[in-house]
Amino acid sequence: MAEIYVGLVGFVIIWYLFFLRKVAETARLFAKKHCNQQGLQFISIARTSSRWAVNKRQGLHLVSVFEFEFSGDNLSSYVGTVQMRGNRLEQIELPPYSIS
């Protein structure tokens, strides 16, 4: 019986890691698309936090925040944020930046 629980815990951990990877790839696509639409150069992205949240409308879901670097003038870089709720985009925030 203990083997079943160990297998189940292992499966949940592996599923969680794959799910985090899928969310990160989706966030990267949204950040790159937003940069392209604004005429910016996308540089990099990194996850800053992930947490589980519960509400009546969406139930249990993962809220992840990513920071991405971009450039408007190809000389300086700025940091924007992407907030994901599950695998869906919630918001993208950009600081004021210079363009050439």
PDB file of C-alpha atoms in Angstrom:
ATOM      1  CA  MET A   1       0.000   0.000   0.000  1.00  0.00           C
ATOM      2  CA  ALA A   2       2.890   2.373   0.735  1.00  0.00           C
ATOM      3  CA  GLU A   3       4.178   1.916  -2.825  1.00  0.00           C
ATOM      4  CA  ILE A   4       0.921   3.325  -4.173  1.00  0.00           C
ATOM      5  CA  TYR A   5       1.267   6.464  -2.058  1.00  0.00           C
ATOM      6  CA  VAL A   6       4.905   6.920  -3.043  1.00  0.00           C
ATOM      7  CA  GLY A   7       3.970   6.480  -6.701  1.00  0.00           C
ATOM      8  CA  LEU A   8       1.097   8.945  -6.369  1.00  0.00           C
ATOM      9  CA  VAL A   9       3.299  11.557  -4.682  1.00  0.00           C
ATOM     10  CA  GLY A  10       5.957  11.064  -7.366  1.00  0.00           C
ATOM     11  CA  PHE A  11       3.352  11.478 -10.103  1.00  0.00           C
ATOM     12  CA  VAL A  12       2.016  14.708  -8.528  1.00  0.00           C
ATOM     13  CA  ILE A  13       5.522  16.167  -8.235  1.00  0.00           C
ATOM     14  CA  ILE A  14       6.353  15.331 -11.860  1.00  0.00           C
ATOM     15  CA  TRP A  15       2.993  16.750 -13.047  1.00  0.00           C
ATOM     16  CA  TYR A  16       3.620  19.958 -11.067  1.00  0.00           C
ATOM     17  CA  LEU A  17       7.077  20.438 -12.606  1.00  0.00           C
ATOM     18  CA  PHE A  18       5.717  19.921 -16.132  1.00  0.00           C
ATOM     19  CA  PHE A  19       2.838  22.310 -15.407  1.00  0.00           C
ATOM     20  CA  LEU A  20       5.276  25.005 -14.168  1.00  0.00           C
ATOM     21  CA  ARG A  21       7.299  24.566 -17.357  1.00  0.00           C
ATOM     22  CA  LYS A  22       4.185  24.945 -19.522  1.00  0.00           C
ATOM     23  CA  VAL A  23       3.186  28.131 -17.660  1.00  0.00           C
ATOM     24  CA  ALA A  24       6.721  29.527 -18.106  1.00  0.00           C
ATOM     25  CA  GLU A  25       6.670  28.822 -21.850  1.00  0.00           C
ATOM     26  CA  THR A  26       3.250  30.465 -22.185  1.00  0.00           C
ATOM     27  CA  ALA A  27       4.420  33.536 -20.248  1.00  0.00           C
ATOM     28  CA  ARG A  28       7.461  33.791 -22.517  1.00  0.00           C
ATOM     29  CA  LEU A  29       5.231  33.714 -25.607  1.00  0.00           C
ATOM     30  CA  PHE A  30       2.961  36.445 -24.197  1.00  0.00           C
ATOM     31  CA  ALA A  31       5.950  38.648 -23.270  1.00  0.00           C
ATOM     32  CA  LYS A  32       7.576  38.228 -26.699  1.00  0.00           C
ATOM     33  CA  LYS A  33       4.278  38.932 -28.460  1.00  0.00           C
ATOM     34  CA  HIS A  34       3.705  42.062 -26.379  1.00  0.00           C
ATOM     35  CA  CYS A  35       7.237  43.292 -27.114  1.00  0.00           C
ATOM     36  CA  ASN A  36       6.740  42.706 -30.845  1.00  0.00           C
ATOM     37  CA  GLN A  37       3.432  44.605 -30.807  1.00  0.00           C
ATOM     38  CA  GLN A  38       5.058  47.558 -29.021  1.00  0.00           C
ATOM     39  CA  GLY A  39       8.162  47.552 -31.237  1.00  0.00           C
ATOM     40  CA  LEU A  40      10.463  46.511 -28.383  1.00  0.00           C
ATOM     41  CA  GLN A  41      13.338  44.051 -28.230  1.00  0.00           C
ATOM     42  CA  PHE A  42      12.651  41.087 -25.916  1.00  0.00           C
ATOM     43  CA  ILE A  43      15.758  40.066 -23.943  1.00  0.00           C
ATOM     44  CA  SER A  44      14.918  37.493 -21.238  1.00  0.00           C
ATOM     45  CA  ILE A  45      12.309  36.267 -18.756  1.00  0.00           C
ATOM     46  CA  ALA A  46      12.435  34.699 -15.279  1.00  0.00           C
ATOM     47  CA  ARG A  47       9.843  33.522 -12.766  1.00  0.00           C
ATOM     48  CA  THR A  48       9.821  35.557  -9.544  1.00  0.00           C
ATOM     49  CA  SER A  49       7.015  33.794  -7.673  1.00  0.00           C
ATOM     50  CA  SER A  50       4.362  31.093  -7.884  1.00  0.00           C
ATOM     51  CA  ARG A  51       1.622  30.379  -5.384  1.00  0.00           C
ATOM     52  CA  TRP A  52      -1.632  28.506  -5.228  1.00  0.00           C
ATOM     53  CA  ALA A  53      -4.829  30.539  -4.819  1.00  0.00           C
ATOM     54  CA  VAL A  54      -8.507  29.702  -4.448  1.00  0.00           C
ATOM     55  CA  ASN A  55     -11.556  31.750  -5.343  1.00  0.00           C
ATOM     56  CA  LYS A  56     -15.200  30.960  -6.046  1.00  0.00           C
ATOM     57  CA  ARG A  57     -15.073  31.754  -9.736  1.00  0.00           C
ATOM     58  CA  GLN A  58     -11.917  29.881 -10.784  1.00  0.00           C
ATOM     59  CA  GLY A  59     -11.416  27.400  -7.973  1.00  0.00           C
ATOM     60  CA  LEU A  60      -7.873  26.247  -7.215  1.00  0.00           C
ATOM     61  CA  HIS A  61      -5.326  27.825  -9.564  1.00  0.00           C
ATOM     62  CA  LEU A  62      -1.666  28.797  -9.740  1.00  0.00           C
ATOM     63  CA  VAL A  63      -0.710  32.493  -9.774  1.00  0.00           C
ATOM     64  CA  SER A  64       2.754  33.096 -11.245  1.00  0.00           C
ATOM     65  CA  VAL A  65       4.659  36.345 -11.668  1.00  0.00           C
ATOM     66  CA  PHE A  66       7.479  36.671 -14.188  1.00  0.00           C
ATOM     67  CA  GLU A  67       9.908  39.524 -14.798  1.00  0.00           C
ATOM     68  CA  PHE A  68      11.118  40.093 -18.328  1.00  0.00           C
ATOM     69  CA  GLU A  69      13.788  42.382 -19.705  1.00  0.00           C
ATOM     70  CA  PHE A  70      13.234  44.432 -22.810  1.00  0.00           C
ATOM     71  CA  SER A  71      14.817  47.328 -24.643  1.00  0.00           C
ATOM     72  CA  GLY A  72      13.259  50.180 -26.547  1.00  0.00           C
ATOM     73  CA  ASP A  73      16.454  51.769 -27.869  1.00  0.00           C
ATOM     74  CA  ASN A  74      18.824  48.751 -28.065  1.00  0.00           C
ATOM     75  CA  LEU A  75      21.134  50.434 -25.521  1.00  0.00           C
ATOM     76  CA  SER A  76      19.367  50.180 -22.183  1.00  0.00           C
ATOM     77  CA  SER A  77      17.219  47.464 -20.636  1.00  0.00           C
ATOM     78  CA  TYR A  78      14.063  47.708 -18.566  1.00  0.00           C
ATOM     79  CA  VAL A  79      12.142  45.188 -16.477  1.00  0.00           C
ATOM     80  CA  GLY A  80       8.443  44.509 -17.000  1.00  0.00           C
ATOM     81  CA  THR A  81       6.182  41.978 -15.296  1.00  0.00           C
ATOM     82  CA  VAL A  82       3.838  39.301 -16.588  1.00  0.00           C
ATOM     83  CA  GLN A  83       1.227  37.882 -14.237  1.00  0.00           C
ATOM     84  CA  MET A  84      -0.316  34.535 -15.124  1.00  0.00           C
ATOM     85  CA  ARG A  85      -3.350  32.895 -13.528  1.00  0.00           C
ATOM     86  CA  GLY A  86      -3.032  29.231 -14.330  1.00  0.00           C
ATOM     87  CA  ASN A  87      -2.047  29.107 -17.977  1.00  0.00           C
ATOM     88  CA  ARG A  88      -3.825  32.370 -18.816  1.00  0.00           C
ATOM     89  CA  LEU A  89      -2.454  35.875 -19.029  1.00  0.00           C
ATOM     90  CA  GLU A  90      -3.779  38.185 -16.339  1.00  0.00           C
ATOM     91  CA  GLN A  91      -1.730  41.335 -16.955  1.00  0.00           C
ATOM     92  CA  ILE A  92       1.469  42.763 -18.386  1.00  0.00           C
ATOM     93  CA  GLU A  93       3.031  45.857 -16.856  1.00  0.00           C
ATOM     94  CA  LEU A  94       5.803  47.925 -18.405  1.00  0.00           C
ATOM     95  CA  PRO A  95       7.705  50.775 -16.760  1.00  0.00           C
ATOM     96  CA  PRO A  96       8.316  54.028 -18.650  1.00  0.00           C
ATOM     97  CA  TYR A  97      11.062  53.420 -21.232  1.00  0.00           C
ATOM     98  CA  SER A  98      12.911  55.349 -23.916  1.00  0.00           C
ATOM     99  CA  ILE A  99      12.603  54.531 -27.596  1.00  0.00           C
ATOM    100  CA  SER A 100      14.831  55.452 -30.484  1.00  0.00           C
TER     101      SER A 100
END
